[in-house]
Amino acid sequence: MNQQYPHQPAPPVDHQEQHSASAHTADHAQGTATADPSRRALVAVREEVAKAVVGQDAAVTGMLIALLAKGHVLLEGVPGVAKTLLVRSVSAALSLDTKRVQFTPDLMPGDVTGSLIFESRTAEFTFREGPVFTNILLADEINRTPPKTQASLLEAMEERQVSVDGVTRPLPEPFIVAATQNPVEYEGTYPLPEAQLDRFLLKLTLPLPERDDEIEVIRRHSTGFDPRDLAAAGVRAVAGEADLAAARHAVQRVGVAPEVLSYIVDVVRATRSAPSFQLGVSPRGATALLNTSRAWAWLSGRDFVTPDDVKALALPALRHRVALRPEAQMDGVSVDSVLGNILSTVPVPR
């Protein structure tokens, strides 16, 4: 494992694919951490979430990056790896409102966005807000609901607004969707179309915990830990909307050299010519890789993006924007392995 910055959160990549920025900038990162109160607050969120969630530091960092970059997150993992608990813990540590929707085959679009209700007392229709009017919407098992209901989220995700009966209603700020899906059970599901997948800024995979982490999970439960009571677990609000707004503003000031911009484009274009892919990454994916790399650089304590930042975010930012050819799938090729090969072959600027 590569050396990390002092007080630096874990990069939002899988445990098998750790990429960090160059060690020579560690002193600069530590100084920035002390000088920037908004960064200090965001890093403290990770420490609070760790009181409830064990062994998912990379996913926690990915959630923070999504909030900083104003993007949505697709969380993929088998049941029981703390996907829901992670979202609830991040919301509590940031003092943000969160609502959960269990996506089922009979869920209607109005159940998510809201609908007009006839009031008998006034003989008028009034709009009743749906659960999408929140800061973090937890869309649990999003692939279990039909395309019509999935599509109802598109406007909310892209435009940050809901239109009902010709009236447009803005969503709260900040607003992101954190959707979950099970990677192994596909019976009775409706796979997300490419257009909706492309709306997610990151796709984070939550692996099964390591042995020591799993022992810690069991130990906490044996001493009375209740995942439904975060306050009892000691999770408290260490940052708020003002800290997040200041952090977002700071991320926009992170510089990107022309060589790094070219590197991002070269990585993305390489996905379009990869023999194993039938669908490569669009320019929207390149923008996502840029924005997330800037957020990660800022979290790491720097005001500039390095090629290693791009490498750290390439898998979570791009893995859901490509599609394998059928013959590659039959050969057991994985999306992450192809992206890894691309990252190892595309020339890195010096």
CSV table of C-alpha atoms in Angstrom, one decimal:
chain,number,residue,atom,x,y,z
A,1,MET,CA,0.0,0.0,0.0
A,2,ASN,CA,1.3,3.4,-0.9
A,3,GLN,CA,2.1,5.9,1.8
A,4,GLN,CA,-0.8,8.3,2.6
A,5,TYR,CA,-0.7,11.9,3.6
A,6,PRO,CA,-0.9,12.7,7.3
A,7,HIS,CA,-4.6,12.9,8.3
A,8,GLN,CA,-5.5,12.1,4.7
A,9,PRO,CA,-8.7,10.1,4.1
A,10,ALA,CA,-8.5,6.8,2.2
A,11,PRO,CA,-8.8,7.1,-1.6
A,12,PRO,CA,-12.2,6.1,-3.0
A,13,VAL,CA,-10.9,3.0,-4.8
A,14,ASP,CA,-11.2,-0.7,-4.1
A,15,HIS,CA,-8.8,-2.2,-1.6
A,16,GLN,CA,-7.0,-4.0,-4.4
A,17,GLU,CA,-6.4,-0.7,-6.4
A,18,GLN,CA,-4.8,1.9,-4.1
A,19,HIS,CA,-3.4,5.0,-5.9
A,20,SER,CA,-2.2,8.0,-3.9
A,21,ALA,CA,-0.4,11.2,-4.9
A,22,SER,CA,3.3,11.7,-4.7
A,23,ALA,CA,4.8,11.6,-1.2
A,24,HIS,CA,6.8,14.8,-1.7
A,25,THR,CA,3.7,16.9,-1.2
A,26,ALA,CA,2.9,15.5,2.2
A,27,ASP,CA,4.2,18.5,4.1
A,28,HIS,CA,2.1,20.8,2.0
A,29,ALA,CA,-0.9,18.6,2.6
A,30,GLN,CA,-0.4,18.7,6.4
A,31,GLY,CA,-0.1,22.5,6.3
A,32,THR,CA,-3.2,22.9,4.3
A,33,ALA,CA,-5.2,20.7,6.6
A,34,THR,CA,-4.3,23.0,9.5
A,35,ALA,CA,-5.1,26.2,7.6
A,36,ASP,CA,-8.4,25.2,6.0
A,37,PRO,CA,-11.2,24.8,8.5
A,38,SER,CA,-13.7,23.5,5.9
A,39,ARG,CA,-11.3,20.7,4.9
A,40,ARG,CA,-10.6,20.0,8.6
A,41,ALA,CA,-14.4,19.7,9.1
A,42,LEU,CA,-14.9,17.4,6.1
A,43,VAL,CA,-12.0,15.1,7.2
A,44,ALA,CA,-13.6,15.0,10.6
A,45,VAL,CA,-16.7,13.5,9.0
A,46,ARG,CA,-14.8,10.4,8.1
A,47,GLU,CA,-13.7,10.0,11.8
A,48,GLU,CA,-17.4,10.3,12.9
A,49,VAL,CA,-18.6,7.8,10.3
A,50,ALA,CA,-16.0,5.3,11.5
A,51,LYS,CA,-17.8,5.1,14.8
A,52,ALA,CA,-20.6,3.3,13.1
A,53,VAL,CA,-19.1,1.9,9.8
A,54,VAL,CA,-16.1,-0.4,9.9
A,55,GLY,CA,-13.8,-1.1,7.0
A,56,GLN,CA,-15.4,1.1,4.3
A,57,ASP,CA,-13.1,4.2,4.4
A,58,ALA,CA,-12.8,4.3,0.6
A,59,ALA,CA,-16.6,4.4,0.2
A,60,VAL,CA,-16.9,7.2,2.9
A,61,THR,CA,-14.3,9.2,1.0
A,62,GLY,CA,-16.2,8.6,-2.2
A,63,MET,CA,-19.4,9.9,-0.6
A,64,LEU,CA,-17.6,13.1,0.5
A,65,ILE,CA,-16.2,13.6,-3.0
A,66,ALA,CA,-19.6,13.2,-4.5
A,67,LEU,CA,-21.0,15.9,-2.1
A,68,LEU,CA,-18.0,18.2,-3.0
A,69,ALA,CA,-18.5,17.7,-6.7
A,70,LYS,CA,-22.3,17.9,-6.5
A,71,GLY,CA,-22.8,14.5,-8.0
A,72,HIS,CA,-24.7,11.3,-7.3
A,73,VAL,CA,-23.4,7.9,-6.1
A,74,LEU,CA,-24.2,4.3,-7.0
A,75,LEU,CA,-23.3,2.0,-4.2
A,76,GLU,CA,-22.9,-1.6,-5.1
A,77,GLY,CA,-22.4,-4.5,-2.7
A,78,VAL,CA,-23.9,-7.6,-1.4
A,79,PRO,CA,-26.5,-7.2,1.4
A,80,GLY,CA,-25.1,-6.5,4.9
A,81,VAL,CA,-22.0,-4.5,4.0
A,82,ALA,CA,-23.4,-1.3,5.6
A,83,LYS,CA,-24.5,0.6,2.4
A,84,THR,CA,-27.5,2.1,4.2
A,85,LEU,CA,-25.7,2.7,7.4
A,86,LEU,CA,-22.9,4.5,5.5
A,87,VAL,CA,-25.3,7.0,4.0
A,88,ARG,CA,-27.2,7.6,7.2
A,89,SER,CA,-23.9,8.1,9.1
A,90,VAL,CA,-22.5,10.6,6.5
A,91,SER,CA,-25.8,12.5,6.7
A,92,ALA,CA,-25.7,12.6,10.5
A,93,ALA,CA,-22.0,13.7,10.6
A,94,LEU,CA,-22.8,16.5,8.1
A,95,SER,CA,-26.1,17.5,9.7
A,96,LEU,CA,-27.9,16.9,6.5
A,97,ASP,CA,-31.5,15.7,6.0
A,98,THR,CA,-31.8,12.2,4.5
A,99,LYS,CA,-34.7,10.1,3.4
A,100,ARG,CA,-34.9,6.5,2.3
A,101,VAL,CA,-37.0,4.9,-0.4
A,102,GLN,CA,-37.2,1.2,-0.8
A,103,PHE,CA,-37.5,0.7,-4.5
A,104,THR,CA,-40.0,-2.1,-5.4
A,105,PRO,CA,-41.7,-3.3,-8.6
A,106,ASP,CA,-45.0,-1.5,-7.6
A,107,LEU,CA,-43.3,1.9,-6.7
A,108,MET,CA,-44.9,4.7,-8.8
A,109,PRO,CA,-43.1,7.9,-9.9
A,110,GLY,CA,-45.3,10.1,-7.7
A,111,ASP,CA,-44.1,8.0,-4.7
A,112,VAL,CA,-40.7,9.5,-5.3
A,113,THR,CA,-41.2,13.0,-6.6
A,114,GLY,CA,-44.5,13.8,-4.9
A,115,SER,CA,-48.0,14.4,-6.3
A,116,LEU,CA,-51.1,16.5,-6.3
A,117,ILE,CA,-53.6,15.8,-3.5
A,118,PHE,CA,-57.2,16.9,-3.5
A,119,GLU,CA,-58.0,18.8,-0.3
A,120,SER,CA,-61.8,18.3,0.4
A,121,ARG,CA,-61.8,21.3,2.8
A,122,THR,CA,-60.6,23.8,0.2
A,123,ALA,CA,-61.8,21.8,-2.9
A,124,GLU,CA,-58.4,22.4,-4.4
A,125,PHE,CA,-55.4,20.4,-5.4
A,126,THR,CA,-52.2,20.9,-3.3
A,127,PHE,CA,-48.7,19.5,-4.0
A,128,ARG,CA,-47.4,17.0,-1.4
A,129,GLU,CA,-43.7,16.7,-1.6
A,130,GLY,CA,-42.2,13.3,-2.1
A,131,PRO,CA,-39.1,11.9,-0.4
A,132,VAL,CA,-36.9,13.4,-3.2
A,133,PHE,CA,-37.2,16.7,-1.4
A,134,THR,CA,-34.2,16.1,0.9
A,135,ASN,CA,-30.4,16.6,1.0
A,136,ILE,CA,-29.4,12.9,0.5
A,137,LEU,CA,-31.9,10.6,-1.0
A,138,LEU,CA,-31.1,7.0,-0.3
A,139,ALA,CA,-32.6,5.0,-3.2
A,140,ASP,CA,-32.4,1.5,-1.9
A,141,GLU,CA,-32.2,-1.3,-4.5
A,142,ILE,CA,-32.9,1.1,-7.3
A,143,ASN,CA,-32.7,-1.7,-9.9
A,144,ARG,CA,-35.8,-3.4,-8.4
A,145,THR,CA,-38.2,-0.7,-9.7
A,146,PRO,CA,-39.5,-0.5,-13.3
A,147,PRO,CA,-37.9,2.0,-15.8
A,148,LYS,CA,-40.8,4.5,-15.5
A,149,THR,CA,-40.1,5.1,-11.9
A,150,GLN,CA,-36.3,5.0,-12.4
A,151,ALA,CA,-36.8,7.7,-15.1
A,152,SER,CA,-38.7,9.9,-12.6
A,153,LEU,CA,-35.4,10.4,-10.9
A,154,LEU,CA,-33.6,11.7,-14.1
A,155,GLU,CA,-34.9,15.2,-13.9
A,156,ALA,CA,-34.2,15.4,-10.2
A,157,MET,CA,-30.7,14.1,-10.6
A,158,GLU,CA,-29.8,16.3,-13.6
A,159,GLU,CA,-31.8,19.5,-13.1
A,160,ARG,CA,-32.2,19.5,-9.3
A,161,GLN,CA,-35.9,20.1,-9.7
A,162,VAL,CA,-39.2,18.3,-10.0
A,163,SER,CA,-42.0,19.2,-12.4
A,164,VAL,CA,-45.6,18.2,-11.6
A,165,ASP,CA,-48.6,19.5,-13.4
A,166,GLY,CA,-46.5,22.0,-15.3
A,167,VAL,CA,-45.0,23.6,-12.2
A,168,THR,CA,-41.3,23.3,-11.5
A,169,ARG,CA,-40.2,23.0,-7.9
A,170,PRO,CA,-36.5,23.3,-7.0
A,171,LEU,CA,-35.0,20.7,-4.7
A,172,PRO,CA,-33.0,21.6,-1.6
A,173,GLU,CA,-29.4,22.5,-1.7
A,174,PRO,CA,-27.3,20.4,-1.4
A,175,PHE,CA,-29.0,17.4,-3.0
A,176,ILE,CA,-27.5,14.1,-4.1
A,177,VAL,CA,-28.9,10.6,-4.8
A,178,ALA,CA,-27.2,7.7,-3.2
A,179,ALA,CA,-28.6,4.6,-4.9
A,180,THR,CA,-27.8,1.0,-3.9
A,181,GLN,CA,-27.9,-2.2,-5.9
A,182,ASN,CA,-27.1,-5.9,-5.3
A,183,PRO,CA,-24.4,-7.1,-7.7
A,184,VAL,CA,-25.3,-10.8,-7.6
A,185,GLU,CA,-29.1,-11.1,-7.5
A,186,TYR,CA,-30.6,-10.0,-10.8
A,187,GLU,CA,-33.9,-12.0,-10.8
A,188,GLY,CA,-36.8,-9.7,-11.0
A,189,THR,CA,-34.7,-6.6,-11.5
A,190,TYR,CA,-34.6,-3.8,-14.1
A,191,PRO,CA,-31.0,-2.9,-15.0
A,192,LEU,CA,-30.4,0.8,-15.1
A,193,PRO,CA,-30.2,2.1,-18.7
A,194,GLU,CA,-26.9,3.8,-19.8
A,195,ALA,CA,-28.5,7.2,-19.8
A,196,GLN,CA,-29.3,6.9,-16.1
A,197,LEU,CA,-26.0,5.2,-15.2
A,198,ASP,CA,-24.2,8.1,-16.8
A,199,ARG,CA,-26.0,10.5,-14.4
A,200,PHE,CA,-24.1,9.0,-11.4
A,201,LEU,CA,-20.8,10.7,-10.7
A,202,LEU,CA,-19.3,7.7,-9.0
A,203,LYS,CA,-19.9,3.9,-8.7
A,204,LEU,CA,-18.5,2.7,-5.4
A,205,THR,CA,-18.1,-1.0,-4.7
A,206,LEU,CA,-18.4,-2.0,-1.0
A,207,PRO,CA,-16.5,-5.2,-0.5
A,208,LEU,CA,-16.9,-7.7,2.3
A,209,PRO,CA,-14.8,-6.7,5.3
A,210,GLU,CA,-11.4,-8.0,6.1
A,211,ARG,CA,-11.2,-10.5,8.9
A,212,ASP,CA,-10.0,-8.0,11.5
A,213,ASP,CA,-12.7,-5.5,10.4
A,214,GLU,CA,-15.4,-8.2,10.7
A,215,ILE,CA,-14.2,-9.1,14.2
A,216,GLU,CA,-14.6,-5.4,15.1
A,217,VAL,CA,-18.1,-5.3,13.7
A,218,ILE,CA,-19.1,-8.4,15.8
A,219,ARG,CA,-17.4,-7.0,18.8
A,220,ARG,CA,-19.4,-3.7,18.6
A,221,HIS,CA,-22.6,-5.6,18.3
A,222,SER,CA,-21.7,-7.8,21.2
A,223,THR,CA,-21.3,-4.6,23.3
A,224,GLY,CA,-24.7,-3.3,22.4
A,225,PHE,CA,-24.2,-1.3,19.2
A,226,ASP,CA,-27.5,-0.5,17.5
A,227,PRO,CA,-27.2,0.6,13.8
A,228,ARG,CA,-30.6,2.3,14.1
A,229,ASP,CA,-29.4,4.6,16.9
A,230,LEU,CA,-26.4,6.5,15.6
A,231,ALA,CA,-26.5,9.0,18.5
A,232,ALA,CA,-26.0,6.2,20.9
A,233,ALA,CA,-23.0,5.1,18.8
A,234,GLY,CA,-21.5,8.5,19.4
A,235,VAL,CA,-22.0,9.8,15.8
A,236,ARG,CA,-22.4,13.6,16.0
A,237,ALA,CA,-22.6,16.5,13.6
A,238,VAL,CA,-19.1,17.8,13.0
A,239,ALA,CA,-19.8,19.8,9.9
A,240,GLY,CA,-22.8,21.5,8.3
A,241,GLU,CA,-24.1,23.1,5.1
A,242,ALA,CA,-21.9,26.1,5.5
A,243,ASP,CA,-18.8,24.0,5.7
A,244,LEU,CA,-19.8,22.0,2.7
A,245,ALA,CA,-20.6,25.2,0.7
A,246,ALA,CA,-17.1,26.6,1.6
A,247,ALA,CA,-15.5,23.4,0.7
A,248,ARG,CA,-17.2,23.3,-2.7
A,249,HIS,CA,-16.0,26.8,-3.4
A,250,ALA,CA,-12.5,25.8,-2.5
A,251,VAL,CA,-12.6,22.8,-4.8
A,252,GLN,CA,-13.4,25.1,-7.7
A,253,ARG,CA,-10.1,26.9,-7.1
A,254,VAL,CA,-8.0,23.7,-7.4
A,255,GLY,CA,-5.8,24.2,-10.4
A,256,VAL,CA,-5.4,21.7,-13.3
A,257,ALA,CA,-2.4,21.9,-15.5
A,258,PRO,CA,-2.9,21.5,-19.3
A,259,GLU,CA,-0.9,18.3,-19.2
A,260,VAL,CA,-3.2,16.8,-16.6
A,261,LEU,CA,-6.3,17.8,-18.7
A,262,SER,CA,-4.7,16.1,-21.7
A,263,TYR,CA,-4.1,13.0,-19.6
A,264,ILE,CA,-7.7,12.8,-18.5
A,265,VAL,CA,-8.8,13.0,-22.2
A,266,ASP,CA,-6.3,10.4,-23.2
A,267,VAL,CA,-7.6,8.0,-20.6
A,268,VAL,CA,-11.2,8.5,-21.6
A,269,ARG,CA,-10.4,8.2,-25.3
A,270,ALA,CA,-8.5,5.0,-24.7
A,271,THR,CA,-11.8,3.4,-23.4
A,272,ARG,CA,-13.4,4.0,-26.7
A,273,SER,CA,-10.8,2.0,-28.6
A,274,ALA,CA,-10.3,-0.8,-26.0
A,275,PRO,CA,-11.1,-4.2,-27.8
A,276,SER,CA,-13.0,-5.4,-24.7
A,277,PHE,CA,-15.4,-2.5,-24.6
A,278,GLN,CA,-18.4,-2.0,-26.9
A,279,LEU,CA,-19.2,1.3,-25.2
A,280,GLY,CA,-16.6,3.8,-24.1
A,281,VAL,CA,-16.7,6.8,-21.9
A,282,SER,CA,-18.4,10.0,-23.1
A,283,PRO,CA,-17.2,13.5,-22.6
A,284,ARG,CA,-19.5,13.7,-19.6
A,285,GLY,CA,-17.4,11.0,-18.1
A,286,ALA,CA,-14.2,13.0,-18.7
A,287,THR,CA,-15.8,16.0,-16.9
A,288,ALA,CA,-16.7,13.7,-14.0
A,289,LEU,CA,-13.1,12.4,-13.8
A,290,LEU,CA,-11.9,16.0,-13.8
A,291,ASN,CA,-14.3,17.2,-11.1
A,292,THR,CA,-13.7,14.2,-8.8
A,293,SER,CA,-10.0,14.5,-9.2
A,294,ARG,CA,-10.1,18.1,-8.1
A,295,ALA,CA,-12.2,17.2,-5.0
A,296,TRP,CA,-9.8,14.4,-4.1
A,297,ALA,CA,-6.8,16.7,-4.5
A,298,TRP,CA,-8.4,19.3,-2.2
A,299,LEU,CA,-9.3,16.6,0.4
A,300,SER,CA,-5.6,15.5,0.2
A,301,GLY,CA,-4.5,19.1,1.1
A,302,ARG,CA,-3.4,20.4,-2.3
A,303,ASP,CA,-4.5,23.1,-4.6
A,304,PHE,CA,-3.5,21.3,-7.8
A,305,VAL,CA,-4.4,18.0,-9.4
A,306,THR,CA,-1.7,15.4,-10.1
A,307,PRO,CA,-1.9,12.4,-12.5
A,308,ASP,CA,-2.1,10.1,-9.4
A,309,ASP,CA,-5.3,11.9,-8.4
A,310,VAL,CA,-6.7,11.0,-11.8
A,311,LYS,CA,-5.7,7.4,-11.4
A,312,ALA,CA,-7.3,7.3,-7.9
A,313,LEU,CA,-10.7,8.3,-9.3
A,314,ALA,CA,-10.6,6.6,-12.7
A,315,LEU,CA,-12.2,3.3,-11.6
A,316,PRO,CA,-15.1,4.8,-9.5
A,317,ALA,CA,-15.7,7.6,-12.0
A,318,LEU,CA,-15.6,5.5,-15.2
A,319,ARG,CA,-16.5,1.8,-14.4
A,320,HIS,CA,-20.3,2.4,-14.9
A,321,ARG,CA,-19.9,4.4,-18.1
A,322,VAL,CA,-18.5,1.5,-20.2
A,323,ALA,CA,-19.9,-1.8,-21.4
A,324,LEU,CA,-18.0,-5.0,-22.1
A,325,ARG,CA,-18.4,-6.9,-25.3
A,326,PRO,CA,-20.3,-10.2,-24.9
A,327,GLU,CA,-17.2,-12.2,-25.8
A,328,ALA,CA,-15.1,-10.4,-23.2
A,329,GLN,CA,-17.8,-11.2,-20.6
A,330,MET,CA,-17.7,-14.9,-21.6
A,331,ASP,CA,-13.9,-14.9,-21.1
A,332,GLY,CA,-14.3,-13.6,-17.6
A,333,VAL,CA,-12.9,-10.2,-18.3
A,334,SER,CA,-13.9,-7.5,-15.8
A,335,VAL,CA,-14.5,-3.8,-16.4
A,336,ASP,CA,-12.0,-2.9,-13.6
A,337,SER,CA,-9.3,-5.0,-15.1
A,338,VAL,CA,-9.6,-3.4,-18.5
A,339,LEU,CA,-9.6,0.1,-17.0
A,340,GLY,CA,-6.5,-0.9,-15.0
A,341,ASN,CA,-4.8,-2.0,-18.2
A,342,ILE,CA,-5.6,1.4,-19.7
A,343,LEU,CA,-4.2,3.3,-16.8
A,344,SER,CA,-1.0,1.2,-17.0
A,345,THR,CA,-0.5,1.9,-20.7
A,346,VAL,CA,-1.6,5.5,-21.2
A,347,PRO,CA,1.5,7.7,-20.9
A,348,VAL,CA,1.6,9.7,-17.7
A,349,PRO,CA,2.7,13.4,-17.9
A,350,ARG,CA,5.8,14.3,-15.9
